[in-house]
Amino acid sequence: MTLHEPDVTLTDFALAAECSLFVLLLAGYDAEPRGLNIWFGIFFAATGFAALLGAVTHGFVTNQKSAQYRILWLGIFAAIGIAALACWVIGSRLLLGDDAAQLVLIAASLALVVYMVVVVKFSQSFAVAIIYYLPAAIFLLIAFALAYIQHGKNHDAYGVAGVLLTFVAAFVQMAKIKLHPKYLDHNAFYHVVQAVALFLIFLAAQGSLSLA
């Protein structure tokens, strides 16, 4: 079996493994009133699942007109949507009271349904996923920043740095910045930067749960 785009595929697999480890580590924390342990776990699980599907797509399914490719691509969109939902919920539970956070969950869930309808019925352009995910990431960034301003805890600063670094990773991918044309193209380099960003967000999650 030929492995297409090995650098992209292997770094996607590495991202999936990293996120899986984070999910397992966070599962060791006791449940707490805001449910942050669950939602951080959902965030990393969805992100890791998207990376896993990306690895299969880049590495083994190259025919974009095949049913397998379409199913994998829709799965990636769905995973991104769930990760965005987790961002909204985590941010709201860092910033707001229970009632307001519940309203955010309801609104974000409805937005997820609309997003998936658009993806399934109208467009599978990755721009749709970016437009949907970006407000959620910005909201999470604001939540970490305000939490840091209010409490001055290092883990909230890690959260700010992690989310900002996801924006840097996205820029690397969109601008097609590569370190090597064969061994680390722009997609693989994006994965490397994203791995560091996710580690910082994990540290933020760990710190938030330790204080619960």
Tab-separated table of N, CA, C and O in Angstrom, residues 84-144:
chain	number	residue	atom	x	y	z
A	84	ALA	N	-15.650	23.207	17.750
A	84	ALA	CA	-16.097	24.600	17.889
A	84	ALA	C	-17.166	24.720	18.970
A	84	ALA	O	-17.153	25.662	19.774
A	85	LEU	N	-18.099	23.764	18.996
A	85	LEU	CA	-19.121	23.753	20.053
A	85	LEU	C	-18.460	23.697	21.424
A	85	LEU	O	-18.851	24.431	22.349
A	86	ALA	N	-17.441	22.853	21.564
A	86	ALA	CA	-16.729	22.755	22.835
A	86	ALA	C	-16.070	24.083	23.209
A	86	ALA	O	-16.057	24.474	24.380
A	87	CYS	N	-15.517	24.789	22.210
A	87	CYS	CA	-14.913	26.103	22.475
A	87	CYS	C	-15.934	27.068	23.053
A	87	CYS	O	-15.653	27.801	24.026
A	88	TRP	N	-17.122	27.099	22.452
A	88	TRP	CA	-18.184	27.984	22.960
A	88	TRP	C	-18.540	27.630	24.401
A	88	TRP	O	-18.680	28.516	25.258
A	89	VAL	N	-18.696	26.358	24.676
A	89	VAL	CA	-19.118	25.939	26.020
A	89	VAL	C	-18.019	26.195	27.041
A	89	VAL	O	-18.289	26.712	28.141
A	90	ILE	N	-16.784	25.848	26.711
A	90	ILE	CA	-15.676	26.093	27.643
A	90	ILE	C	-15.560	27.580	27.950
A	90	ILE	O	-15.444	27.984	29.115
A	91	GLY	N	-15.587	28.404	26.905
A	91	GLY	CA	-15.493	29.849	27.119
A	91	GLY	C	-16.610	30.381	27.982
A	91	GLY	O	-16.386	31.202	28.890
A	92	SER	N	-17.824	29.919	27.736
A	92	SER	CA	-18.967	30.412	28.506
A	92	SER	C	-18.884	29.974	29.960
A	92	SER	O	-19.259	30.728	30.866
A	93	ARG	N	-18.366	28.775	30.201
A	93	ARG	CA	-18.282	28.286	31.583
A	93	ARG	C	-17.096	28.880	32.334
A	93	ARG	O	-17.073	28.856	33.567
A	94	LEU	N	-16.137	29.410	31.616
A	94	LEU	CA	-15.064	30.166	32.255
A	94	LEU	C	-15.524	31.570	32.635
A	94	LEU	O	-15.060	32.132	33.627
A	95	LEU	N	-16.437	32.132	31.838
A	95	LEU	CA	-16.810	33.536	31.996
A	95	LEU	C	-18.150	33.773	32.687
A	95	LEU	O	-18.296	34.743	33.432
A	96	LEU	N	-19.122	32.920	32.428
A	96	LEU	CA	-20.515	33.234	32.740
A	96	LEU	C	-21.076	32.321	33.824
A	96	LEU	O	-20.479	31.307	34.181
A	97	GLY	N	-22.243	32.683	34.318
A	97	GLY	CA	-22.960	31.846	35.260
A	97	GLY	C	-23.600	30.658	34.574
A	97	GLY	O	-23.608	30.553	33.341
A	98	ASP	N	-24.173	29.769	35.374
A	98	ASP	CA	-24.725	28.532	34.834
A	98	ASP	C	-25.837	28.776	33.824
A	98	ASP	O	-25.888	28.129	32.774
A	99	ASP	N	-26.738	29.690	34.129
A	99	ASP	CA	-27.879	29.938	33.238
A	99	ASP	C	-27.414	30.489	31.891
A	99	ASP	O	-27.873	30.035	30.826
A	100	ALA	N	-26.498	31.457	31.927
A	100	ALA	CA	-25.992	32.046	30.684
A	100	ALA	C	-25.201	31.023	29.884
A	100	ALA	O	-25.305	30.954	28.654
A	101	ALA	N	-24.418	30.204	30.575
A	101	ALA	CA	-23.643	29.176	29.892
A	101	ALA	C	-24.562	28.157	29.221
A	101	ALA	O	-24.266	27.665	28.125
A	102	GLN	N	-25.689	27.864	29.849
A	102	GLN	CA	-26.641	26.930	29.253
A	102	GLN	C	-27.249	27.514	27.983
A	102	GLN	O	-27.454	26.797	26.994
A	103	LEU	N	-27.509	28.814	27.996
A	103	LEU	CA	-28.043	29.478	26.801
A	103	LEU	C	-27.021	29.440	25.664
A	103	LEU	O	-27.385	29.247	24.494
A	104	VAL	N	-25.757	29.640	26.008
A	104	VAL	CA	-24.696	29.557	24.990
A	104	VAL	C	-24.646	28.155	24.393
A	104	VAL	O	-24.505	27.990	23.170
A	105	LEU	N	-24.779	27.135	25.243
A	105	LEU	CA	-24.777	25.753	24.756
A	105	LEU	C	-25.929	25.512	23.777
A	105	LEU	O	-25.726	24.902	22.716
A	106	ILE	N	-27.110	26.007	24.104
A	106	ILE	CA	-28.266	25.824	23.226
A	106	ILE	C	-28.051	26.533	21.893
A	106	ILE	O	-28.261	25.953	20.812
A	107	ALA	N	-27.587	27.791	21.955
A	107	ALA	CA	-27.366	28.560	20.727
A	107	ALA	C	-26.270	27.932	19.867
A	107	ALA	O	-26.404	27.824	18.639
A	108	ALA	N	-25.194	27.493	20.517
A	108	ALA	CA	-24.088	26.888	19.770
A	108	ALA	C	-24.506	25.550	19.158
A	108	ALA	O	-24.057	25.203	18.061
A	109	SER	N	-25.363	24.815	19.843
A	109	SER	CA	-25.852	23.542	19.306
A	109	SER	C	-26.710	23.772	18.068
A	109	SER	O	-26.607	23.037	17.073
A	110	LEU	N	-27.554	24.786	18.113
A	110	LEU	CA	-28.369	25.129	16.947
A	110	LEU	C	-27.485	25.566	15.779
A	110	LEU	O	-27.733	25.202	14.625
A	111	ALA	N	-26.447	26.340	16.096
A	111	ALA	CA	-25.513	26.774	15.050
A	111	ALA	C	-24.793	25.580	14.435
A	111	ALA	O	-24.541	25.551	13.220
A	112	LEU	N	-24.485	24.577	15.248
A	112	LEU	CA	-23.845	23.366	14.739
A	112	LEU	C	-24.755	22.640	13.749
A	112	LEU	O	-24.295	22.164	12.700
A	113	VAL	N	-26.041	22.581	14.062
A	113	VAL	CA	-26.996	21.931	13.158
A	113	VAL	C	-27.053	22.676	11.825
A	113	VAL	O	-27.005	22.072	10.748
A	114	VAL	N	-27.123	24.005	11.884
A	114	VAL	CA	-27.172	24.814	10.660
A	114	VAL	C	-25.891	24.614	9.848
A	114	VAL	O	-25.933	24.452	8.616
A	115	TYR	N	-24.771	24.634	10.519
A	115	TYR	CA	-23.465	24.423	9.862
A	115	TYR	C	-23.430	23.095	9.119
A	115	TYR	O	-23.007	23.024	7.951
A	116	MET	N	-23.873	22.026	9.770
A	116	MET	CA	-23.835	20.715	9.131
A	116	MET	C	-24.804	20.632	7.957
A	116	MET	O	-24.518	19.965	6.958
A	117	VAL	N	-25.947	21.302	8.040
A	117	VAL	CA	-26.877	21.347	6.906
A	117	VAL	C	-26.212	22.031	5.713
A	117	VAL	O	-26.305	21.565	4.572
A	118	VAL	N	-25.520	23.131	5.988
A	118	VAL	CA	-24.814	23.852	4.922
A	118	VAL	C	-23.755	22.946	4.293
A	118	VAL	O	-23.616	22.879	3.061
A	119	VAL	N	-23.002	22.228	5.134
A	119	VAL	CA	-21.935	21.357	4.640
A	119	VAL	C	-22.504	20.220	3.793
A	119	VAL	O	-22.002	19.915	2.710
A	120	VAL	N	-23.559	19.593	4.275
A	120	VAL	CA	-24.118	18.428	3.582
A	120	VAL	C	-24.846	18.820	2.303
A	120	VAL	O	-24.721	18.171	1.266
A	121	LYS	N	-25.608	19.918	2.375
A	121	LYS	CA	-26.497	20.273	1.263
A	121	LYS	C	-25.897	21.261	0.265
A	121	LYS	O	-26.275	21.258	-0.912
A	122	PHE	N	-24.989	22.113	0.701
A	122	PHE	CA	-24.590	23.229	-0.160
A	122	PHE	C	-23.101	23.301	-0.491
A	122	PHE	O	-22.743	23.510	-1.654
A	123	SER	N	-22.226	23.182	0.480
A	123	SER	CA	-20.807	23.408	0.182
A	123	SER	C	-19.905	22.626	1.123
A	123	SER	O	-20.115	22.622	2.341
A	124	GLN	N	-18.906	21.959	0.529
A	124	GLN	CA	-17.871	21.312	1.319
A	124	GLN	C	-16.542	22.072	1.228
A	124	GLN	O	-15.474	21.518	1.472
A	125	SER	N	-16.633	23.350	0.904
A	125	SER	CA	-15.441	24.184	0.899
A	125	SER	C	-14.935	24.349	2.321
A	125	SER	O	-15.711	24.560	3.258
A	126	PHE	N	-13.600	24.242	2.490
A	126	PHE	CA	-13.044	24.360	3.837
A	126	PHE	C	-13.250	25.753	4.406
A	126	PHE	O	-13.175	25.950	5.628
A	127	ALA	N	-13.540	26.719	3.543
A	127	ALA	CA	-13.835	28.073	4.019
A	127	ALA	C	-15.060	28.078	4.930
A	127	ALA	O	-15.143	28.889	5.861
A	128	VAL	N	-16.002	27.185	4.660
A	128	VAL	CA	-17.201	27.085	5.503
A	128	VAL	C	-16.801	26.706	6.928
A	128	VAL	O	-17.292	27.280	7.907
A	129	ALA	N	-15.889	25.740	7.059
A	129	ALA	CA	-15.426	25.319	8.382
A	129	ALA	C	-14.674	26.446	9.085
A	129	ALA	O	-14.845	26.660	10.299
A	130	ILE	N	-13.872	27.187	8.332
A	130	ILE	CA	-13.114	28.294	8.924
A	130	ILE	C	-14.063	29.370	9.440
A	130	ILE	O	-13.916	29.867	10.565
A	131	ILE	N	-15.046	29.736	8.625
A	131	ILE	CA	-16.011	30.774	9.012
A	131	ILE	C	-16.789	30.348	10.258
A	131	ILE	O	-17.078	31.147	11.144
A	132	TYR	N	-17.105	29.060	10.334
A	132	TYR	CA	-17.856	28.553	11.481
A	132	TYR	C	-16.982	28.483	12.736
A	132	TYR	O	-17.426	28.833	13.834
A	133	TYR	N	-15.742	28.044	12.588
A	133	TYR	CA	-14.879	27.794	13.741
A	133	TYR	C	-14.279	29.077	14.321
A	133	TYR	O	-14.075	29.176	15.544
A	134	LEU	N	-13.994	30.055	13.472
A	134	LEU	CA	-13.264	31.248	13.903
A	134	LEU	C	-13.932	31.994	15.054
A	134	LEU	O	-13.254	32.335	16.038
A	135	PRO	N	-15.248	32.282	15.012
A	135	PRO	CA	-15.861	32.994	16.149
A	135	PRO	C	-15.741	32.217	17.458
A	135	PRO	O	-15.540	32.816	18.525
A	136	ALA	N	-15.843	30.905	17.394
A	136	ALA	CA	-15.726	30.085	18.601
A	136	ALA	C	-14.317	30.190	19.184
A	136	ALA	O	-14.134	30.307	20.410
A	137	ALA	N	-13.301	30.152	18.318
A	137	ALA	CA	-11.917	30.265	18.776
A	137	ALA	C	-11.653	31.645	19.372
A	137	ALA	O	-10.968	31.774	20.403
A	138	ILE	N	-12.195	32.685	18.748
A	138	ILE	CA	-12.026	34.041	19.272
A	138	ILE	C	-12.703	34.168	20.635
A	138	ILE	O	-12.156	34.778	21.573
A	139	PHE	N	-13.880	33.580	20.774
A	139	PHE	CA	-14.595	33.614	22.059
A	139	PHE	C	-13.781	32.909	23.145
A	139	PHE	O	-13.668	33.405	24.275
A	140	LEU	N	-13.196	31.760	22.820
A	140	LEU	CA	-12.366	31.051	23.795
A	140	LEU	C	-11.134	31.871	24.156
A	140	LEU	O	-10.732	31.918	25.327
A	141	LEU	N	-10.535	32.541	23.176
A	141	LEU	CA	-9.389	33.408	23.434
A	141	LEU	C	-9.771	34.516	24.409
A	141	LEU	O	-9.042	34.791	25.381
A	142	ILE	N	-10.910	35.153	24.176
A	142	ILE	CA	-11.378	36.220	25.065
A	142	ILE	C	-11.616	35.678	26.473
A	142	ILE	O	-11.275	36.323	27.478
A	143	ALA	N	-12.192	34.488	26.557
A	143	ALA	CA	-12.477	33.882	27.865
A	143	ALA	C	-11.186	33.645	28.651
A	143	ALA	O	-11.107	33.979	29.844
A	144	PHE	N	-10.184	33.072	28.002
A	144	PHE	CA	-8.909	32.841	28.677
A	144	PHE	C	-8.264	34.172	29.081
A	144	PHE	O	-7.704	34.289	30.182
